[in-house]
Amino acid sequence: MGLSQSSEVAEGGTYGYHVHGVQPNSPAEKAGLQPFFDFILSLDNRRLNEENDLLKELLKANMERAVKMEVYSTKSTRLRELEVVPSNMWGGQGLLGASVRFCSYQGANENVWHVLDVEHSSPAALAGLQPHTDYIVGADQVLQDSEDFFSLIEAHEGKPLKLLVYSTQTDDCREITVTPNGAWGGEGSLGCGIGYGYLHRIPAKPDVSAAKPSPPPAAEEEPSPPLSTHGYTEAPLMAPSTPSEDLNLEQVMLEETHLPPPIQRVMDPGFSDSEVAVLSPDPADLLDKLDLSMSSIDMTDTALAVQDEKDCEISGVGKRETIHPNWTLPHYLQRCRPKIC
Protein backbone atom coordinates (compact mmCIF):
# COMPACT_ATOMS: atom_id res chain seq x y z
CA MET A 1 0.00 0.00 0.00
CA GLY A 2 1.29 3.48 -0.81
CA LEU A 3 1.30 5.76 2.26
CA SER A 4 3.34 8.74 1.11
CA GLN A 5 4.87 10.17 -2.03
CA SER A 6 8.18 11.92 -2.67
CA SER A 7 10.38 12.44 -5.70
CA GLU A 8 13.64 12.61 -3.70
CA VAL A 9 15.07 10.76 -0.74
CA ALA A 10 15.24 13.00 2.33
CA GLU A 11 18.51 11.68 3.75
CA GLY A 12 21.00 8.88 3.45
CA GLY A 13 21.95 9.37 -0.18
CA THR A 14 20.94 7.07 -3.03
CA TYR A 15 22.05 3.76 -1.56
CA GLY A 16 19.78 0.97 -0.42
CA TYR A 17 18.95 -2.68 -0.97
CA HIS A 18 18.05 -3.43 -4.55
CA VAL A 19 15.32 -6.05 -4.86
CA HIS A 20 16.41 -8.57 -7.53
CA GLY A 21 13.80 -11.28 -7.06
CA VAL A 22 10.56 -11.89 -5.17
CA GLN A 23 9.33 -15.39 -4.35
CA PRO A 24 5.67 -16.28 -4.84
CA ASN A 25 3.39 -15.99 -1.79
CA SER A 26 6.24 -14.46 0.20
CA PRO A 27 5.91 -11.53 2.64
CA ALA A 28 7.71 -9.37 0.07
CA GLU A 29 5.16 -10.21 -2.62
CA LYS A 30 2.23 -9.61 -0.27
CA ALA A 31 3.71 -6.22 0.68
CA GLY A 32 3.94 -5.22 -2.99
CA LEU A 33 7.69 -5.22 -3.61
CA GLN A 34 8.60 -5.20 -7.31
CA PRO A 35 11.80 -6.87 -8.49
CA PHE A 36 14.44 -4.81 -10.28
CA PHE A 37 12.62 -1.47 -9.79
CA ASP A 38 12.36 -1.27 -5.96
CA PHE A 39 15.09 -0.23 -3.51
CA ILE A 40 14.55 -0.75 0.24
CA LEU A 41 15.78 2.42 1.93
CA SER A 42 14.50 2.04 5.49
CA LEU A 43 12.76 -0.42 7.77
CA ASP A 44 11.04 0.41 11.04
CA ASN A 45 12.19 4.03 10.65
CA ARG A 46 15.84 2.99 10.42
CA ARG A 47 17.77 4.20 7.36
CA LEU A 48 19.59 1.41 5.51
CA ASN A 49 22.38 3.39 3.86
CA GLU A 50 25.23 1.07 4.81
CA GLU A 51 25.98 -2.51 3.88
CA ASN A 52 25.79 -4.42 7.16
CA ASP A 53 23.52 -6.80 9.09
CA LEU A 54 21.01 -4.12 10.12
CA LEU A 55 18.35 -5.33 7.66
CA LYS A 56 18.49 -8.90 8.98
CA GLU A 57 18.37 -7.73 12.60
CA LEU A 58 15.32 -5.54 11.97
CA LEU A 59 13.51 -8.38 10.20
CA LYS A 60 14.13 -10.75 13.12
CA ALA A 61 13.06 -8.14 15.64
CA ASN A 62 9.73 -7.64 13.85
CA MET A 63 8.75 -11.21 13.06
CA GLU A 64 5.04 -11.88 12.67
CA ARG A 65 4.06 -8.26 13.02
CA ALA A 66 3.60 -5.41 10.58
CA VAL A 67 6.46 -2.99 10.18
CA LYS A 68 6.83 0.10 8.03
CA MET A 69 9.20 -0.05 5.05
CA GLU A 70 10.26 2.84 2.79
CA VAL A 71 10.86 1.87 -0.83
CA TYR A 72 12.10 3.91 -3.77
CA SER A 73 10.93 2.92 -7.27
CA THR A 74 13.12 3.66 -10.24
CA LYS A 75 10.14 3.10 -12.55
CA SER A 76 7.98 5.83 -11.06
CA THR A 77 10.95 7.74 -9.50
CA ARG A 78 8.98 8.09 -6.27
CA LEU A 79 9.31 7.05 -2.63
CA ARG A 80 6.47 5.07 -1.08
CA GLU A 81 5.71 3.38 2.23
CA LEU A 82 4.70 -0.27 2.60
CA GLU A 83 3.72 -2.53 5.46
CA VAL A 84 5.50 -5.87 5.57
CA VAL A 85 5.12 -8.77 7.99
CA PRO A 86 8.43 -10.73 8.29
CA SER A 87 7.74 -14.41 8.85
CA ASN A 88 9.44 -17.78 8.78
CA MET A 89 6.15 -19.65 8.43
CA TRP A 90 5.10 -18.60 4.95
CA GLY A 91 6.65 -21.77 3.41
CA GLY A 92 9.69 -20.36 1.67
CA GLN A 93 13.24 -19.25 2.27
CA GLY A 94 14.05 -16.18 4.36
CA LEU A 95 11.95 -13.89 6.50
CA LEU A 96 11.19 -11.57 3.60
CA GLY A 97 11.28 -13.98 0.66
CA ALA A 98 13.28 -11.64 -1.58
CA SER A 99 16.83 -11.53 -2.90
CA VAL A 100 18.49 -8.13 -2.44
CA ARG A 101 21.83 -6.45 -3.14
CA PHE A 102 23.22 -3.27 -1.60
CA CYS A 103 23.89 -0.63 -4.25
CA SER A 104 22.83 2.81 -5.50
CA TYR A 105 19.66 3.31 -7.47
CA GLN A 106 21.29 5.96 -9.65
CA GLY A 107 21.80 4.51 -13.13
CA ALA A 108 20.08 1.25 -12.18
CA ASN A 109 17.79 1.43 -15.23
CA GLU A 110 20.74 1.70 -17.60
CA ASN A 111 21.70 -1.97 -17.37
CA VAL A 112 18.80 -3.40 -19.35
CA TRP A 113 18.77 -5.31 -22.63
CA HIS A 114 15.92 -4.60 -25.00
CA VAL A 115 14.59 -7.60 -26.95
CA LEU A 116 14.07 -6.60 -30.57
CA ASP A 117 13.05 -8.96 -33.38
CA VAL A 118 12.64 -12.63 -32.45
CA GLU A 119 13.20 -15.36 -35.05
CA HIS A 120 10.65 -18.12 -35.43
CA SER A 121 11.55 -21.43 -33.68
CA SER A 122 14.61 -19.81 -32.10
CA PRO A 123 15.68 -20.39 -28.46
CA ALA A 124 14.34 -16.92 -27.62
CA ALA A 125 10.96 -17.73 -29.17
CA LEU A 126 10.79 -21.07 -27.37
CA ALA A 127 11.52 -19.30 -24.07
CA GLY A 128 8.61 -16.91 -24.65
CA LEU A 129 10.49 -13.66 -25.28
CA GLN A 130 8.30 -11.04 -26.95
CA PRO A 131 9.79 -8.59 -29.46
CA HIS A 132 9.99 -4.87 -28.59
CA THR A 133 8.00 -5.17 -25.33
CA ASP A 134 10.39 -7.36 -23.29
CA TYR A 135 13.47 -6.08 -21.41
CA ILE A 136 16.02 -8.42 -19.82
CA VAL A 137 16.76 -6.82 -16.44
CA GLY A 138 18.50 -9.55 -14.48
CA ALA A 139 19.88 -13.07 -14.28
CA ASP A 140 21.35 -15.50 -11.79
CA GLN A 141 24.32 -13.18 -11.44
CA VAL A 142 24.71 -9.41 -11.31
CA LEU A 143 24.85 -7.70 -14.71
CA GLN A 144 26.60 -4.33 -14.52
CA ASP A 145 27.88 -3.83 -18.07
CA SER A 146 26.71 -4.42 -21.62
CA GLU A 147 29.29 -7.17 -22.16
CA ASP A 148 28.22 -9.01 -18.99
CA PHE A 149 25.04 -10.26 -20.65
CA PHE A 150 26.76 -11.54 -23.79
CA SER A 151 29.47 -13.21 -21.73
CA LEU A 152 26.73 -14.89 -19.71
CA ILE A 153 25.11 -16.23 -22.89
CA GLU A 154 28.39 -17.68 -24.15
CA ALA A 155 29.06 -19.29 -20.79
CA HIS A 156 25.67 -21.04 -20.89
CA GLU A 157 25.87 -22.45 -24.38
CA GLY A 158 23.65 -25.54 -24.38
CA LYS A 159 22.73 -24.99 -20.71
CA PRO A 160 19.49 -23.59 -19.26
CA LEU A 161 19.74 -20.00 -18.06
CA LYS A 162 17.23 -18.13 -15.89
CA LEU A 163 16.54 -14.52 -16.87
CA LEU A 164 14.38 -11.85 -15.25
CA VAL A 165 12.32 -10.12 -17.93
CA TYR A 166 10.16 -7.00 -17.64
CA SER A 167 7.26 -6.49 -20.05
CA THR A 168 5.93 -3.05 -20.90
CA GLN A 169 2.75 -4.71 -22.14
CA THR A 170 1.85 -6.26 -18.78
CA ASP A 171 3.92 -3.85 -16.62
CA ASP A 172 5.28 -6.80 -14.68
CA CYS A 173 8.43 -8.86 -14.28
CA ARG A 174 8.58 -12.59 -14.93
CA GLU A 175 11.25 -15.25 -14.85
CA ILE A 176 12.01 -17.31 -17.96
CA THR A 177 14.41 -20.12 -18.77
CA VAL A 178 16.32 -20.01 -22.05
CA THR A 179 18.88 -22.43 -23.46
CA PRO A 180 21.40 -20.71 -25.79
CA ASN A 181 22.13 -22.87 -28.82
CA GLY A 182 24.30 -21.71 -31.70
CA ALA A 183 23.18 -24.66 -33.86
CA TRP A 184 19.43 -24.00 -33.71
CA GLY A 185 19.39 -23.28 -37.46
CA GLY A 186 19.54 -19.51 -37.49
CA GLU A 187 21.75 -16.60 -36.53
CA GLY A 188 23.11 -16.21 -33.00
CA SER A 189 22.71 -18.36 -29.93
CA LEU A 190 19.34 -16.88 -28.92
CA GLY A 191 17.91 -15.99 -32.33
CA CYS A 192 16.82 -12.48 -31.35
CA GLY A 193 18.09 -8.94 -31.66
CA ILE A 194 19.32 -7.22 -28.49
CA GLY A 195 19.46 -3.45 -27.98
CA TYR A 196 21.49 -1.73 -25.27
CA GLY A 197 22.00 1.93 -24.47
CA TYR A 198 20.08 5.14 -24.03
CA LEU A 199 17.54 4.48 -26.78
CA HIS A 200 16.73 1.02 -25.36
CA ARG A 201 15.98 1.86 -21.74
CA ILE A 202 12.69 1.12 -20.06
CA PRO A 203 10.30 4.07 -20.48
CA ALA A 204 9.46 5.73 -17.18
CA LYS A 205 5.87 5.39 -16.03
CA PRO A 206 4.07 7.24 -13.22
CA ASP A 207 2.90 5.37 -10.18
CA VAL A 208 -0.66 4.45 -11.06
CA SER A 209 -1.63 3.63 -7.47
CA ALA A 210 -0.57 7.09 -6.28
CA ALA A 211 -2.23 9.01 -9.03
CA LYS A 212 -5.19 11.07 -7.89
CA PRO A 213 -8.43 9.81 -9.28
CA SER A 214 -9.91 12.16 -11.82
CA PRO A 215 -13.33 13.57 -10.96
CA PRO A 216 -16.20 11.82 -12.65
CA PRO A 217 -17.41 13.55 -15.78
CA ALA A 218 -20.45 15.73 -15.44
CA ALA A 219 -23.65 13.96 -16.31
CA GLU A 220 -24.89 15.06 -19.66
CA GLU A 221 -28.52 15.89 -20.09
CA GLU A 222 -30.28 13.23 -22.01
CA PRO A 223 -32.16 14.61 -25.00
CA SER A 224 -35.88 14.20 -24.88
CA PRO A 225 -37.19 11.37 -27.06
CA PRO A 226 -38.42 12.59 -30.44
CA LEU A 227 -42.17 12.66 -30.95
CA SER A 228 -43.66 10.31 -33.47
CA THR A 229 -44.49 12.11 -36.72
CA HIS A 230 -45.92 9.08 -38.56
CA GLY A 231 -43.78 9.72 -41.62
CA TYR A 232 -44.46 13.49 -41.80
CA THR A 233 -42.00 16.33 -41.31
CA GLU A 234 -43.00 19.22 -39.10
CA ALA A 235 -42.25 22.73 -40.34
CA PRO A 236 -43.18 26.01 -38.57
CA LEU A 237 -45.71 28.18 -40.36
CA MET A 238 -45.05 31.87 -39.71
CA ALA A 239 -46.50 34.98 -41.31
CA PRO A 240 -45.24 38.56 -40.97
CA SER A 241 -47.07 40.58 -38.32
CA THR A 242 -47.38 43.66 -40.55
CA PRO A 243 -47.68 43.95 -44.33
CA SER A 244 -44.35 45.74 -44.53
CA GLU A 245 -42.45 43.17 -42.44
CA ASP A 246 -39.76 41.08 -44.13
CA LEU A 247 -40.16 42.90 -47.44
CA ASN A 248 -37.24 43.83 -49.60
CA LEU A 249 -37.43 47.47 -50.61
CA GLU A 250 -35.16 46.95 -53.58
CA GLN A 251 -37.41 44.18 -54.84
CA VAL A 252 -40.48 46.41 -54.54
CA MET A 253 -38.78 49.22 -56.46
CA LEU A 254 -37.78 46.79 -59.20
CA GLU A 255 -41.32 45.51 -59.49
CA GLU A 256 -42.74 49.04 -59.79
CA THR A 257 -40.18 50.13 -62.39
CA HIS A 258 -41.27 49.45 -65.95
CA LEU A 259 -38.79 47.49 -67.98
CA PRO A 260 -37.44 49.12 -71.18
CA PRO A 261 -38.85 47.93 -74.51
CA PRO A 262 -36.97 45.09 -76.21
CA ILE A 263 -34.17 46.02 -78.58
CA GLN A 264 -35.35 45.93 -82.16
CA ARG A 265 -33.27 44.81 -85.04
CA VAL A 266 -31.82 47.21 -87.62
CA MET A 267 -34.14 46.10 -90.40
CA ASP A 268 -37.26 46.08 -88.15
CA PRO A 269 -39.64 48.72 -89.51
CA GLY A 270 -41.63 48.85 -86.32
CA PHE A 271 -44.67 46.97 -87.55
CA SER A 272 -45.96 43.63 -86.46
CA ASP A 273 -45.70 40.61 -88.69
CA SER A 274 -49.41 40.65 -89.39
CA GLU A 275 -49.30 44.26 -90.58
CA VAL A 276 -46.33 43.55 -92.85
CA ALA A 277 -48.10 40.49 -94.23
CA VAL A 278 -51.15 42.63 -95.08
CA LEU A 279 -49.11 45.38 -96.67
CA SER A 280 -46.71 43.10 -98.52
CA PRO A 281 -47.56 39.43 -98.68
CA ASP A 282 -45.33 39.07 -101.72
CA PRO A 283 -43.27 41.79 -103.53
CA ALA A 284 -44.18 40.32 -106.96
CA ASP A 285 -47.92 40.58 -106.30
CA LEU A 286 -47.62 44.15 -105.11
CA LEU A 287 -45.77 45.25 -108.26
CA ASP A 288 -48.63 43.91 -110.39
CA LYS A 289 -51.23 45.76 -108.36
CA LEU A 290 -49.46 49.10 -108.23
CA ASP A 291 -49.79 51.69 -110.98
CA LEU A 292 -46.24 52.44 -111.96
CA SER A 293 -47.32 55.49 -113.95
CA MET A 294 -48.59 57.21 -110.81
CA SER A 295 -45.47 56.47 -108.75
CA SER A 296 -42.76 59.00 -108.75
CA ILE A 297 -39.22 57.90 -108.01
CA ASP A 298 -36.95 60.50 -106.65
CA MET A 299 -33.40 59.55 -107.68
CA THR A 300 -31.97 61.89 -105.13
CA ASP A 301 -33.88 60.20 -102.30
CA THR A 302 -32.93 56.78 -103.67
CA ALA A 303 -29.29 57.68 -103.65
CA LEU A 304 -29.56 58.92 -100.10
CA ALA A 305 -31.36 55.75 -99.08
CA VAL A 306 -28.61 53.63 -100.58
CA GLN A 307 -26.03 55.73 -98.78
CA ASP A 308 -27.88 55.32 -95.47
CA GLU A 309 -28.10 51.60 -96.07
CA LYS A 310 -24.35 51.29 -96.59
CA ASP A 311 -23.64 53.31 -93.47
CA CYS A 312 -25.93 51.11 -91.48
CA GLU A 313 -24.22 47.94 -92.66
CA ILE A 314 -20.77 49.24 -91.85
CA SER A 315 -21.50 50.57 -88.39
CA GLY A 316 -23.47 47.56 -87.16
CA VAL A 317 -25.08 49.66 -84.43
CA GLY A 318 -28.63 48.66 -83.59
CA LYS A 319 -30.42 51.93 -84.50
CA ARG A 320 -34.12 51.93 -85.08
CA GLU A 321 -35.11 52.88 -88.68
CA THR A 322 -37.56 55.71 -89.19
CA ILE A 323 -39.84 56.20 -92.21
CA HIS A 324 -38.92 59.22 -94.32
CA PRO A 325 -41.90 61.52 -94.84
CA ASN A 326 -41.19 61.83 -98.57
CA TRP A 327 -40.87 58.09 -99.16
CA THR A 328 -43.57 56.26 -101.02
CA LEU A 329 -44.45 52.62 -100.54
CA PRO A 330 -41.95 51.36 -103.14
CA HIS A 331 -39.20 53.22 -101.29
CA TYR A 332 -40.11 51.48 -98.07
CA LEU A 333 -40.44 48.07 -99.65
CA GLN A 334 -37.04 48.47 -101.21
CA ARG A 335 -35.60 49.14 -97.74
CA CYS A 336 -37.27 46.13 -96.13
CA ARG A 337 -36.44 43.62 -98.85
CA PRO A 338 -33.74 41.13 -97.64
CA LYS A 339 -30.46 41.04 -99.42
CA ILE A 340 -28.96 38.04 -101.05
CA CYS A 341 -25.24 37.77 -100.46
Coordinates of C-alpha atoms in Angstrom, one line a residue:
M1 CA 0.0 0.0 0.0
G2 CA 1.3 3.5 -0.8
L3 CA 1.3 5.8 2.3
S4 CA 3.3 8.7 1.1
Q5 CA 4.9 10.2 -2.0
S6 CA 8.2 11.9 -2.7
S7 CA 10.4 12.4 -5.7
E8 CA 13.6 12.6 -3.7
V9 CA 15.1 10.8 -0.7
A10 CA 15.2 13.0 2.3
E11 CA 18.5 11.7 3.8
G12 CA 21.0 8.9 3.5
G13 CA 22.0 9.4 -0.2
T14 CA 20.9 7.1 -3.0
Y15 CA 22.0 3.8 -1.6
G16 CA 19.8 1.0 -0.4
Y17 CA 18.9 -2.7 -1.0
H18 CA 18.1 -3.4 -4.5
V19 CA 15.3 -6.0 -4.9
H20 CA 16.4 -8.6 -7.5
G21 CA 13.8 -11.3 -7.1
V22 CA 10.6 -11.9 -5.2
Q23 CA 9.3 -15.4 -4.3
P24 CA 5.7 -16.3 -4.8
N25 CA 3.4 -16.0 -1.8
S26 CA 6.2 -14.5 0.2
P27 CA 5.9 -11.5 2.6
A28 CA 7.7 -9.4 0.1
E29 CA 5.2 -10.2 -2.6
K30 CA 2.2 -9.6 -0.3
A31 CA 3.7 -6.2 0.7
G32 CA 3.9 -5.2 -3.0
L33 CA 7.7 -5.2 -3.6
Q34 CA 8.6 -5.2 -7.3
P35 CA 11.8 -6.9 -8.5
F36 CA 14.4 -4.8 -10.3
F37 CA 12.6 -1.5 -9.8
D38 CA 12.4 -1.3 -6.0
F39 CA 15.1 -0.2 -3.5
I40 CA 14.6 -0.7 0.2
L41 CA 15.8 2.4 1.9
S42 CA 14.5 2.0 5.5
L43 CA 12.8 -0.4 7.8
D44 CA 11.0 0.4 11.0
N45 CA 12.2 4.0 10.7
R46 CA 15.8 3.0 10.4
R47 CA 17.8 4.2 7.4
L48 CA 19.6 1.4 5.5
N49 CA 22.4 3.4 3.9
E50 CA 25.2 1.1 4.8
E51 CA 26.0 -2.5 3.9
N52 CA 25.8 -4.4 7.2
D53 CA 23.5 -6.8 9.1
L54 CA 21.0 -4.1 10.1
L55 CA 18.4 -5.3 7.7
K56 CA 18.5 -8.9 9.0
E57 CA 18.4 -7.7 12.6
L58 CA 15.3 -5.5 12.0
L59 CA 13.5 -8.4 10.2
K60 CA 14.1 -10.8 13.1
A61 CA 13.1 -8.1 15.6
N62 CA 9.7 -7.6 13.9
M63 CA 8.8 -11.2 13.1
E64 CA 5.0 -11.9 12.7
R65 CA 4.1 -8.3 13.0
A66 CA 3.6 -5.4 10.6
V67 CA 6.5 -3.0 10.2
K68 CA 6.8 0.1 8.0
M69 CA 9.2 -0.1 5.1
E70 CA 10.3 2.8 2.8
V71 CA 10.9 1.9 -0.8
Y72 CA 12.1 3.9 -3.8
S73 CA 10.9 2.9 -7.3
T74 CA 13.1 3.7 -10.2
K75 CA 10.1 3.1 -12.6
S76 CA 8.0 5.8 -11.1
T77 CA 10.9 7.7 -9.5
R78 CA 9.0 8.1 -6.3
L79 CA 9.3 7.1 -2.6
R80 CA 6.5 5.1 -1.1
E81 CA 5.7 3.4 2.2
L82 CA 4.7 -0.3 2.6
E83 CA 3.7 -2.5 5.5
V84 CA 5.5 -5.9 5.6
V85 CA 5.1 -8.8 8.0
P86 CA 8.4 -10.7 8.3
S87 CA 7.7 -14.4 8.8
N88 CA 9.4 -17.8 8.8
M89 CA 6.2 -19.6 8.4
W90 CA 5.1 -18.6 4.9
G91 CA 6.6 -21.8 3.4
G92 CA 9.7 -20.4 1.7
Q93 CA 13.2 -19.3 2.3
G94 CA 14.1 -16.2 4.4
L95 CA 12.0 -13.9 6.5
L96 CA 11.2 -11.6 3.6
G97 CA 11.3 -14.0 0.7
A98 CA 13.3 -11.6 -1.6
S99 CA 16.8 -11.5 -2.9
V100 CA 18.5 -8.1 -2.4
R101 CA 21.8 -6.4 -3.1
F102 CA 23.2 -3.3 -1.6
C103 CA 23.9 -0.6 -4.2
S104 CA 22.8 2.8 -5.5
Y105 CA 19.7 3.3 -7.5
Q106 CA 21.3 6.0 -9.7
G107 CA 21.8 4.5 -13.1
A108 CA 20.1 1.2 -12.2
N109 CA 17.8 1.4 -15.2
E110 CA 20.7 1.7 -17.6
N111 CA 21.7 -2.0 -17.4
V112 CA 18.8 -3.4 -19.4
W113 CA 18.8 -5.3 -22.6
H114 CA 15.9 -4.6 -25.0
V115 CA 14.6 -7.6 -26.9
L116 CA 14.1 -6.6 -30.6
D117 CA 13.1 -9.0 -33.4
V118 CA 12.6 -12.6 -32.4
E119 CA 13.2 -15.4 -35.0
H120 CA 10.7 -18.1 -35.4
S121 CA 11.5 -21.4 -33.7
S122 CA 14.6 -19.8 -32.1
P123 CA 15.7 -20.4 -28.5
A124 CA 14.3 -16.9 -27.6
A125 CA 11.0 -17.7 -29.2
L126 CA 10.8 -21.1 -27.4
A127 CA 11.5 -19.3 -24.1
G128 CA 8.6 -16.9 -24.7
L129 CA 10.5 -13.7 -25.3
Q130 CA 8.3 -11.0 -26.9
P131 CA 9.8 -8.6 -29.5
H132 CA 10.0 -4.9 -28.6
T133 CA 8.0 -5.2 -25.3
D134 CA 10.4 -7.4 -23.3
Y135 CA 13.5 -6.1 -21.4
I136 CA 16.0 -8.4 -19.8
V137 CA 16.8 -6.8 -16.4
G138 CA 18.5 -9.6 -14.5
A139 CA 19.9 -13.1 -14.3
D140 CA 21.3 -15.5 -11.8
Q141 CA 24.3 -13.2 -11.4
V142 CA 24.7 -9.4 -11.3
L143 CA 24.9 -7.7 -14.7
Q144 CA 26.6 -4.3 -14.5
D145 CA 27.9 -3.8 -18.1
S146 CA 26.7 -4.4 -21.6
E147 CA 29.3 -7.2 -22.2
D148 CA 28.2 -9.0 -19.0
F149 CA 25.0 -10.3 -20.6
F150 CA 26.8 -11.5 -23.8
S151 CA 29.5 -13.2 -21.7
L152 CA 26.7 -14.9 -19.7
I153 CA 25.1 -16.2 -22.9
E154 CA 28.4 -17.7 -24.1
A155 CA 29.1 -19.3 -20.8
H156 CA 25.7 -21.0 -20.9
E157 CA 25.9 -22.5 -24.4
G158 CA 23.7 -25.5 -24.4
K159 CA 22.7 -25.0 -20.7
P160 CA 19.5 -23.6 -19.3
L161 CA 19.7 -20.0 -18.1
K162 CA 17.2 -18.1 -15.9
L163 CA 16.5 -14.5 -16.9
L164 CA 14.4 -11.8 -15.3
V165 CA 12.3 -10.1 -17.9
Y166 CA 10.2 -7.0 -17.6
S167 CA 7.3 -6.5 -20.0
T168 CA 5.9 -3.1 -20.9
Q169 CA 2.8 -4.7 -22.1
T170 CA 1.9 -6.3 -18.8
D171 CA 3.9 -3.8 -16.6
D172 CA 5.3 -6.8 -14.7
C173 CA 8.4 -8.9 -14.3
R174 CA 8.6 -12.6 -14.9
E175 CA 11.3 -15.3 -14.9
I176 CA 12.0 -17.3 -18.0
T177 CA 14.4 -20.1 -18.8
V178 CA 16.3 -20.0 -22.1
T179 CA 18.9 -22.4 -23.5
P180 CA 21.4 -20.7 -25.8
N181 CA 22.1 -22.9 -28.8
G182 CA 24.3 -21.7 -31.7
A183 CA 23.2 -24.7 -33.9
W184 CA 19.4 -24.0 -33.7
G185 CA 19.4 -23.3 -37.5
G186 CA 19.5 -19.5 -37.5
E187 CA 21.8 -16.6 -36.5
G188 CA 23.1 -16.2 -33.0
S189 CA 22.7 -18.4 -29.9
L190 CA 19.3 -16.9 -28.9
G191 CA 17.9 -16.0 -32.3
C192 CA 16.8 -12.5 -31.4
G193 CA 18.1 -8.9 -31.7
I194 CA 19.3 -7.2 -28.5
G195 CA 19.5 -3.4 -28.0
Y196 CA 21.5 -1.7 -25.3
G197 CA 22.0 1.9 -24.5
Y198 CA 20.1 5.1 -24.0
L199 CA 17.5 4.5 -26.8
H200 CA 16.7 1.0 -25.4
R201 CA 16.0 1.9 -21.7
I202 CA 12.7 1.1 -20.1
P203 CA 10.3 4.1 -20.5
A204 CA 9.5 5.7 -17.2
K205 CA 5.9 5.4 -16.0
P206 CA 4.1 7.2 -13.2
D207 CA 2.9 5.4 -10.2
V208 CA -0.7 4.4 -11.1
S209 CA -1.6 3.6 -7.5
A210 CA -0.6 7.1 -6.3
A211 CA -2.2 9.0 -9.0
K212 CA -5.2 11.1 -7.9
P213 CA -8.4 9.8 -9.3
S214 CA -9.9 12.2 -11.8
P215 CA -13.3 13.6 -11.0
P216 CA -16.2 11.8 -12.6
P217 CA -17.4 13.6 -15.8
A218 CA -20.5 15.7 -15.4
A219 CA -23.7 14.0 -16.3
E220 CA -24.9 15.1 -19.7
E221 CA -28.5 15.9 -20.1
E222 CA -30.3 13.2 -22.0
P223 CA -32.2 14.6 -25.0
S224 CA -35.9 14.2 -24.9
P225 CA -37.2 11.4 -27.1
P226 CA -38.4 12.6 -30.4
L227 CA -42.2 12.7 -30.9
S228 CA -43.7 10.3 -33.5
T229 CA -44.5 12.1 -36.7
H230 CA -45.9 9.1 -38.6
G231 CA -43.8 9.7 -41.6
Y232 CA -44.5 13.5 -41.8
T233 CA -42.0 16.3 -41.3
E234 CA -43.0 19.2 -39.1
A235 CA -42.3 22.7 -40.3
P236 CA -43.2 26.0 -38.6
L237 CA -45.7 28.2 -40.4
M238 CA -45.0 31.9 -39.7
A239 CA -46.5 35.0 -41.3
P240 CA -45.2 38.6 -41.0
S241 CA -47.1 40.6 -38.3
T242 CA -47.4 43.7 -40.5
P243 CA -47.7 44.0 -44.3
S244 CA -44.3 45.7 -44.5
E245 CA -42.5 43.2 -42.4
D246 CA -39.8 41.1 -44.1
L247 CA -40.2 42.9 -47.4
N248 CA -37.2 43.8 -49.6
L249 CA -37.4 47.5 -50.6
E250 CA -35.2 46.9 -53.6
Q251 CA -37.4 44.2 -54.8
V252 CA -40.5 46.4 -54.5
M253 CA -38.8 49.2 -56.5
L254 CA -37.8 46.8 -59.2
E255 CA -41.3 45.5 -59.5
E256 CA -42.7 49.0 -59.8
T257 CA -40.2 50.1 -62.4
H258 CA -41.3 49.5 -66.0
L259 CA -38.8 47.5 -68.0
P260 CA -37.4 49.1 -71.2
P261 CA -38.8 47.9 -74.5
P262 CA -37.0 45.1 -76.2
I263 CA -34.2 46.0 -78.6
Q264 CA -35.3 45.9 -82.2
R265 CA -33.3 44.8 -85.0
V266 CA -31.8 47.2 -87.6
M267 CA -34.1 46.1 -90.4
D268 CA -37.3 46.1 -88.1
P269 CA -39.6 48.7 -89.5
G270 CA -41.6 48.8 -86.3
F271 CA -44.7 47.0 -87.5
S272 CA -46.0 43.6 -86.5
D273 CA -45.7 40.6 -88.7
S274 CA -49.4 40.6 -89.4
E275 CA -49.3 44.3 -90.6
V276 CA -46.3 43.6 -92.8
A277 CA -48.1 40.5 -94.2
V278 CA -51.2 42.6 -95.1
L279 CA -49.1 45.4 -96.7
S280 CA -46.7 43.1 -98.5
P281 CA -47.6 39.4 -98.7
D282 CA -45.3 39.1 -101.7
P283 CA -43.3 41.8 -103.5
A284 CA -44.2 40.3 -107.0
D285 CA -47.9 40.6 -106.3
L286 CA -47.6 44.2 -105.1
L287 CA -45.8 45.3 -108.3
D288 CA -48.6 43.9 -110.4
K289 CA -51.2 45.8 -108.4
L290 CA -49.5 49.1 -108.2
D291 CA -49.8 51.7 -111.0
L292 CA -46.2 52.4 -112.0
S293 CA -47.3 55.5 -113.9
M294 CA -48.6 57.2 -110.8
S295 CA -45.5 56.5 -108.8
S296 CA -42.8 59.0 -108.8
I297 CA -39.2 57.9 -108.0
D298 CA -37.0 60.5 -106.7
M299 CA -33.4 59.5 -107.7
T300 CA -32.0 61.9 -105.1
D301 CA -33.9 60.2 -102.3
T302 CA -32.9 56.8 -103.7
A303 CA -29.3 57.7 -103.6
L304 CA -29.6 58.9 -100.1
A305 CA -31.4 55.8 -99.1
V306 CA -28.6 53.6 -100.6
Q307 CA -26.0 55.7 -98.8
D308 CA -27.9 55.3 -95.5
E309 CA -28.1 51.6 -96.1
K310 CA -24.4 51.3 -96.6
D311 CA -23.6 53.3 -93.5
C312 CA -25.9 51.1 -91.5
E313 CA -24.2 47.9 -92.7
I314 CA -20.8 49.2 -91.9
S315 CA -21.5 50.6 -88.4
G316 CA -23.5 47.6 -87.2
V317 CA -25.1 49.7 -84.4
G318 CA -28.6 48.7 -83.6
K319 CA -30.4 51.9 -84.5
R320 CA -34.1 51.9 -85.1
E321 CA -35.1 52.9 -88.7
T322 CA -37.6 55.7 -89.2
I323 CA -39.8 56.2 -92.2
H324 CA -38.9 59.2 -94.3
P325 CA -41.9 61.5 -94.8
N326 CA -41.2 61.8 -98.6
W327 CA -40.9 58.1 -99.2
T328 CA -43.6 56.3 -101.0
L329 CA -44.5 52.6 -100.5
P330 CA -42.0 51.4 -103.1
H331 CA -39.2 53.2 -101.3
Y332 CA -40.1 51.5 -98.1
L333 CA -40.4 48.1 -99.6
Q334 CA -37.0 48.5 -101.2
R335 CA -35.6 49.1 -97.7
C336 CA -37.3 46.1 -96.1
R337 CA -36.4 43.6 -98.8
P338 CA -33.7 41.1 -97.6
K339 CA -30.5 41.0 -99.4
I340 CA -29.0 38.0 -101.1
C341 CA -25.2 37.8 -100.5

